[in-house]
XYZ file of C-alpha atoms in Angstrom:
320
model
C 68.578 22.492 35.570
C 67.724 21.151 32.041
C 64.141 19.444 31.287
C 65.970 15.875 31.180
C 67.469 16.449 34.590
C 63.834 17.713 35.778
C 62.185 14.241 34.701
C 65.287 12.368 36.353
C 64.811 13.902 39.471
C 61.174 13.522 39.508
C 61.728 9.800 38.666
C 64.071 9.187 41.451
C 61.753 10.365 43.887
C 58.360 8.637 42.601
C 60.761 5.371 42.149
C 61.242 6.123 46.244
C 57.595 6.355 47.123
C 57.170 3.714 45.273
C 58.261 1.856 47.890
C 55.971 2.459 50.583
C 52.490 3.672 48.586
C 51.168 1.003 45.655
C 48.659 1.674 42.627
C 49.089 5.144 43.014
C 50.928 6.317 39.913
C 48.971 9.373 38.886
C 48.184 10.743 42.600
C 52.082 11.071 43.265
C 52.608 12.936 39.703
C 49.984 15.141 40.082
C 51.630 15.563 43.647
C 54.979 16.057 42.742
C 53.867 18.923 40.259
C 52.630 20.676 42.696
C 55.608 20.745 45.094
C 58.044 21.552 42.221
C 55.690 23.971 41.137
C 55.785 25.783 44.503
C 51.647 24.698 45.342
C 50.062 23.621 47.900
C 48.134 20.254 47.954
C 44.086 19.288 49.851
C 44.173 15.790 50.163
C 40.510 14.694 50.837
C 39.267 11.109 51.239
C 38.066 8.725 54.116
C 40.187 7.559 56.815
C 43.075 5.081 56.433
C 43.324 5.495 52.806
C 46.755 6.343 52.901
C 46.997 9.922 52.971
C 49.090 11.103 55.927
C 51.340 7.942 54.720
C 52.169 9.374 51.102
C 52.666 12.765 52.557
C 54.964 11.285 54.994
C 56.765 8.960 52.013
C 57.282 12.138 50.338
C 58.903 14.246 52.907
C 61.683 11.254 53.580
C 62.621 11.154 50.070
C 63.640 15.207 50.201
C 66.457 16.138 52.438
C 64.403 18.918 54.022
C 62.529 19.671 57.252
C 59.676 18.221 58.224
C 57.034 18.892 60.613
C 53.023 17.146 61.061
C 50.409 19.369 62.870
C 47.338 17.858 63.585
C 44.297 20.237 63.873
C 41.677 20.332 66.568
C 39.539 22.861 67.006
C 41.905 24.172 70.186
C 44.769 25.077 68.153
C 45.583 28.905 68.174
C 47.140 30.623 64.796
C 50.189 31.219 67.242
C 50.949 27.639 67.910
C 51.306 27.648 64.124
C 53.363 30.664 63.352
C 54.591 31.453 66.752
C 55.057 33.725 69.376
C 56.910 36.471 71.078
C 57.219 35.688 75.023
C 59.229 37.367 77.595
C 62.557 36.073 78.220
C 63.547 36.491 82.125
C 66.885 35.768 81.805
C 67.583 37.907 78.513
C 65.264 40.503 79.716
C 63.597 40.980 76.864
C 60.707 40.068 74.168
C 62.273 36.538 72.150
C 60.538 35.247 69.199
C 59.859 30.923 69.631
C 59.367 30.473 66.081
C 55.866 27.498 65.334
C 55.681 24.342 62.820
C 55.252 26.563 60.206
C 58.584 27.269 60.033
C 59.864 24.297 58.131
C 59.962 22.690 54.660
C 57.339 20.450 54.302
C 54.479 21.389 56.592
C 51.450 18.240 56.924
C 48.394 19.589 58.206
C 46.129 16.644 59.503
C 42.704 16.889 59.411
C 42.587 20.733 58.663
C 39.099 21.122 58.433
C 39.036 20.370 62.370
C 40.812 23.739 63.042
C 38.805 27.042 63.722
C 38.362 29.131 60.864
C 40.788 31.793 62.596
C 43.298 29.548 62.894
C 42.787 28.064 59.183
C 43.283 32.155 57.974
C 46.765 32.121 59.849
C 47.644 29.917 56.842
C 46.468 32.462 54.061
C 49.789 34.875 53.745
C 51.949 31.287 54.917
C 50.356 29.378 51.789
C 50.366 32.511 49.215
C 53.441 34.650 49.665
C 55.780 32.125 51.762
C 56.379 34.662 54.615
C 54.294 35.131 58.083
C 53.858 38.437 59.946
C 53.803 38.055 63.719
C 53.270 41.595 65.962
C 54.131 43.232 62.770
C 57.729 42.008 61.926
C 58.078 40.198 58.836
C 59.361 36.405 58.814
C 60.641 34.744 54.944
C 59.859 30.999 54.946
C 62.859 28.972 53.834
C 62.381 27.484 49.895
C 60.694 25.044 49.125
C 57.581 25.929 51.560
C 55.121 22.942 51.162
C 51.932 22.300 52.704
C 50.015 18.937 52.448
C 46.659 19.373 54.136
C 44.459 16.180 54.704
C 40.266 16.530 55.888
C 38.035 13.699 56.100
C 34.941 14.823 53.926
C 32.920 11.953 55.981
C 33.077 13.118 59.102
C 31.038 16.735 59.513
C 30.781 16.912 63.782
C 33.281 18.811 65.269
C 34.614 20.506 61.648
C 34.712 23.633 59.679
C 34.636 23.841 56.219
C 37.708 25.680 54.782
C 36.351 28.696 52.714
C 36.883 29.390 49.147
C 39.774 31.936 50.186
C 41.712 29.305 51.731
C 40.623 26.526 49.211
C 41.799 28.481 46.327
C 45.416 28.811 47.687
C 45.562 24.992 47.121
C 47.319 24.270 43.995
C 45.934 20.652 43.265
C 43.222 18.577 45.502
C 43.553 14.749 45.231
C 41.670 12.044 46.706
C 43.737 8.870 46.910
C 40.571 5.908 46.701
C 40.319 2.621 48.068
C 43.145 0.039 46.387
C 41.841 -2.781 44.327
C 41.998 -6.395 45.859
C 44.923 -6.847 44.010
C 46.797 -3.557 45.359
C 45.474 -4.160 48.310
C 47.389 -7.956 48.971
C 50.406 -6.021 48.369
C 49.977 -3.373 50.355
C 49.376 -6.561 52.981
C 52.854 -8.501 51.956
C 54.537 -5.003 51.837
C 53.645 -4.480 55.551
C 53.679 -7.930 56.799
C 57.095 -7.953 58.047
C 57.841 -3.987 58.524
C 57.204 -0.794 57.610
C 58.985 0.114 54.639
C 58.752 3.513 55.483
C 61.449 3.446 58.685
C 63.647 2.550 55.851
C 63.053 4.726 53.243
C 66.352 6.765 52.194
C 66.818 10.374 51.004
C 67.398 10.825 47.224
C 66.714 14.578 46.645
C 68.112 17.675 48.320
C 65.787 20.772 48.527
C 68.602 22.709 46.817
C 67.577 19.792 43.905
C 63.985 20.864 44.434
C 64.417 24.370 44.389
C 66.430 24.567 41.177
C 63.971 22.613 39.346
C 61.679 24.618 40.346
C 63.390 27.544 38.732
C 64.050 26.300 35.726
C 60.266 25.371 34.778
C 59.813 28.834 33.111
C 62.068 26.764 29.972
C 58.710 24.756 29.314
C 57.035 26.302 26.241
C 53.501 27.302 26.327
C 52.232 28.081 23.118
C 49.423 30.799 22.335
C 47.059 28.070 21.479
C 47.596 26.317 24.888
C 46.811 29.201 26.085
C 43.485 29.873 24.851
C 42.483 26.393 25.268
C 43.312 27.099 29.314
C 41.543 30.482 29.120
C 38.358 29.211 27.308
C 38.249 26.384 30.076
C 38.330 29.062 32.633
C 35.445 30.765 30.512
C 33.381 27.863 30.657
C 33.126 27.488 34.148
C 31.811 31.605 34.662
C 28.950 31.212 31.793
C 27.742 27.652 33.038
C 24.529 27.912 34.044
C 25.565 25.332 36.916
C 28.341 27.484 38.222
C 27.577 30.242 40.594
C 31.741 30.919 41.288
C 34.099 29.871 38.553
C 37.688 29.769 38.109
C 39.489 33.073 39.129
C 42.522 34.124 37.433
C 44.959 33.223 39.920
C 43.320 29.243 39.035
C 44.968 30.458 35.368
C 48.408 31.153 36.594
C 47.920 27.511 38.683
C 47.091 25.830 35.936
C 49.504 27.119 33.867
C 52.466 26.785 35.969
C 51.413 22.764 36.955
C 51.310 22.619 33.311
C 55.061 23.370 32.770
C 55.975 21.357 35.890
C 53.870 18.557 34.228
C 55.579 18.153 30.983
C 59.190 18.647 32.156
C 58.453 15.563 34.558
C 57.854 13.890 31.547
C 60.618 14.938 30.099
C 58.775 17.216 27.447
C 60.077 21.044 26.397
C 56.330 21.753 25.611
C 52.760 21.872 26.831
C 50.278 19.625 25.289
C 46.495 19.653 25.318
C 46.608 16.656 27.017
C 48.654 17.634 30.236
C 45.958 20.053 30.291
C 42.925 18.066 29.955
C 44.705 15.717 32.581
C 45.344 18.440 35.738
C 42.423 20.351 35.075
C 39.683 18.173 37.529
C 43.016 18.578 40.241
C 43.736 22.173 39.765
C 40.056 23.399 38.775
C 37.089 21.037 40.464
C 37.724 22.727 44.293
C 38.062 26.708 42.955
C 34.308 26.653 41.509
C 30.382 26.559 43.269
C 28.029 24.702 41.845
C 24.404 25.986 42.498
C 22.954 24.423 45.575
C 19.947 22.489 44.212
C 21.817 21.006 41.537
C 23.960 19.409 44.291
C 20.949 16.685 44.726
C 20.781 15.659 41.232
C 24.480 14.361 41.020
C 25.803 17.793 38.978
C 29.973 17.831 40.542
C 32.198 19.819 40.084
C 34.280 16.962 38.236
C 30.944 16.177 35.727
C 31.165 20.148 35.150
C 35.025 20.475 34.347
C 34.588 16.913 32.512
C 31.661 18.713 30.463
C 34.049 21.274 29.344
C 36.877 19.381 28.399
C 34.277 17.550 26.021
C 32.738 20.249 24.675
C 35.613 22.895 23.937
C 37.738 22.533 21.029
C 41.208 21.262 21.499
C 44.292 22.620 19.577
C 45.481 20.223 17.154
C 48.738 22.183 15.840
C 51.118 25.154 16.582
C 50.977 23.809 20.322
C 54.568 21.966 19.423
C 56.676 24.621 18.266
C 59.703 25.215 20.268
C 61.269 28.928 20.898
């Protein structure tokens, strides 16, 4: 797929969310870099913001499988994955493959799950496959996960550690609509639900080649270093007590590529990577506990950075 056909596709499907979600231009480019870019997305913000909604809009515009999980602390890492159960009539041990087994996988409220059933995610997430009694199972391309948590609500939860947090590509927070936004999303839903309407207009063979074909997108040297002396920045900063590993590189990089095709763009700029670095970045570092009270985030630290390190002004351009 060329790098025109890649921001076509990716404007047919925002075009289609477009219909349902409102004021929410960046959120849904940010999340359909992940998806092309095989990640994994944490959506975190208070209730009725909108987030099982857009993660709902999205799967209807793909013509792949869907399937919503909503975590409680009950849930079991087999009624994820699976399980193999005795088959009377058969005689024999059959596998009943879980939810996991689909396309696009929604996990609401994922922080309410036990953290042994939030590690049942870890090889899922990572290398697309999920071992169960030792046999090997390949998830079908694309493998998407949107996880929602409620960062409000602390009874009854359990924080996802930085293991699991770190397999998220991007982590968004979708924010209350202005007053404006928010009379449309009113006259938008007055009548009916625009989403019981909403049409297919991309096939996950559509997704999957654009997804191969990011590796075209051209990432100078210079680009590059810029990413790597971000990365740098957060292990010396005297605020940061984990920084960004180097797998947070190779995410950063790759949502780079994804980034600029979407925009049509055979290159990486400075400024696709000033713009996905609080998504991709802000949830892989610590910040030292006692700074935590005087209003030092991990967004003012990555902001810091990208303020204080020097951008690349040329060479970044040049095609192969």
């Amino acid at each position: 797929m060329k790098i025109e056909e890649i921001k076509l596709l990716g404007e047919k499907i925002k075009q289609n969310i477009n219909k349902v979600i409102i004021g929410k231009s960046e959120v849904i480019d940010v999340l359909l870099t992940a998806m092309i870019a095989g990640g994994h997305v944490l959506l975190e913000d208070v209730p009725g913001t909108g987030k099982t909604v857009i993660a709902k809009t999205l799967s209807k515009s793909i013509g792949a499988t869907f399937k919503r999980v909503q975590f409680t602390p009950d849930l079991l890492p087999s009624d994820l994955t699976g399980i193999n159960y005795y088959n009377q009539k058969l005689g024999e041990f059959t596998f009943r493959s879980g939810p996991i087994f689909t396309n696009i996988l929604l996990g609401d409220e994922i922080n309410r799950a036990t953290p042994r059933t939030q590690s049942s995610l870890l090889e899922c997430m990572e290398e697309k496959q999920v071992t169960i009694d030792g046999k090997t199972h390949i998830l079908d391309k694309p493998f998407f996960v949107i996880a929602t948590q409620n960062p409000v609500e602390t009874q009854g939860t359990f924080n996802l550690p930085e293991a699991q947090l770190d397999r998220f590509l991007v982590k968004l927070s979708m924010g209350y609509p202005s007053i404006e936004e928010g009379k449309q999303i009113m006259q938008r839903f007055i009548i009916n639900n625009p989403l019981e309407e909403l049409e297919v207009v991309c096939s996950k063979e559509e997704l999957n080649d654009a997804s191969r074909s990011i590796g075209k997108v051209y990432v100078s040297e210079d680009i590059q270093e810029y990413i790597l002396k971000i990365v740098e920045g957060t292990l010396k900063h005297d605020s940061v007590v984990l920084g960004v590993s180097p797998r947070g590189s190779l995410a950063i990089l790759r949502a780079c590529q994804v980034y600029a095709a979407l925009k049509g763009n055979s290159f990486v700029s400075p400024e696709d990577v000033k713009i996905l670095c609080p998504y991709v970045f802000s949830h892989r570092i610590i910040i030292k506990d006692n700074l935590k009270f005087r209003g030092v985030t991990n967004d003012s630290i990555i902001e810091e950075l990208l303020t204080t390190i020097e951008v690349p002004t040329e060479k970044w351009a040049n095609r192969r």
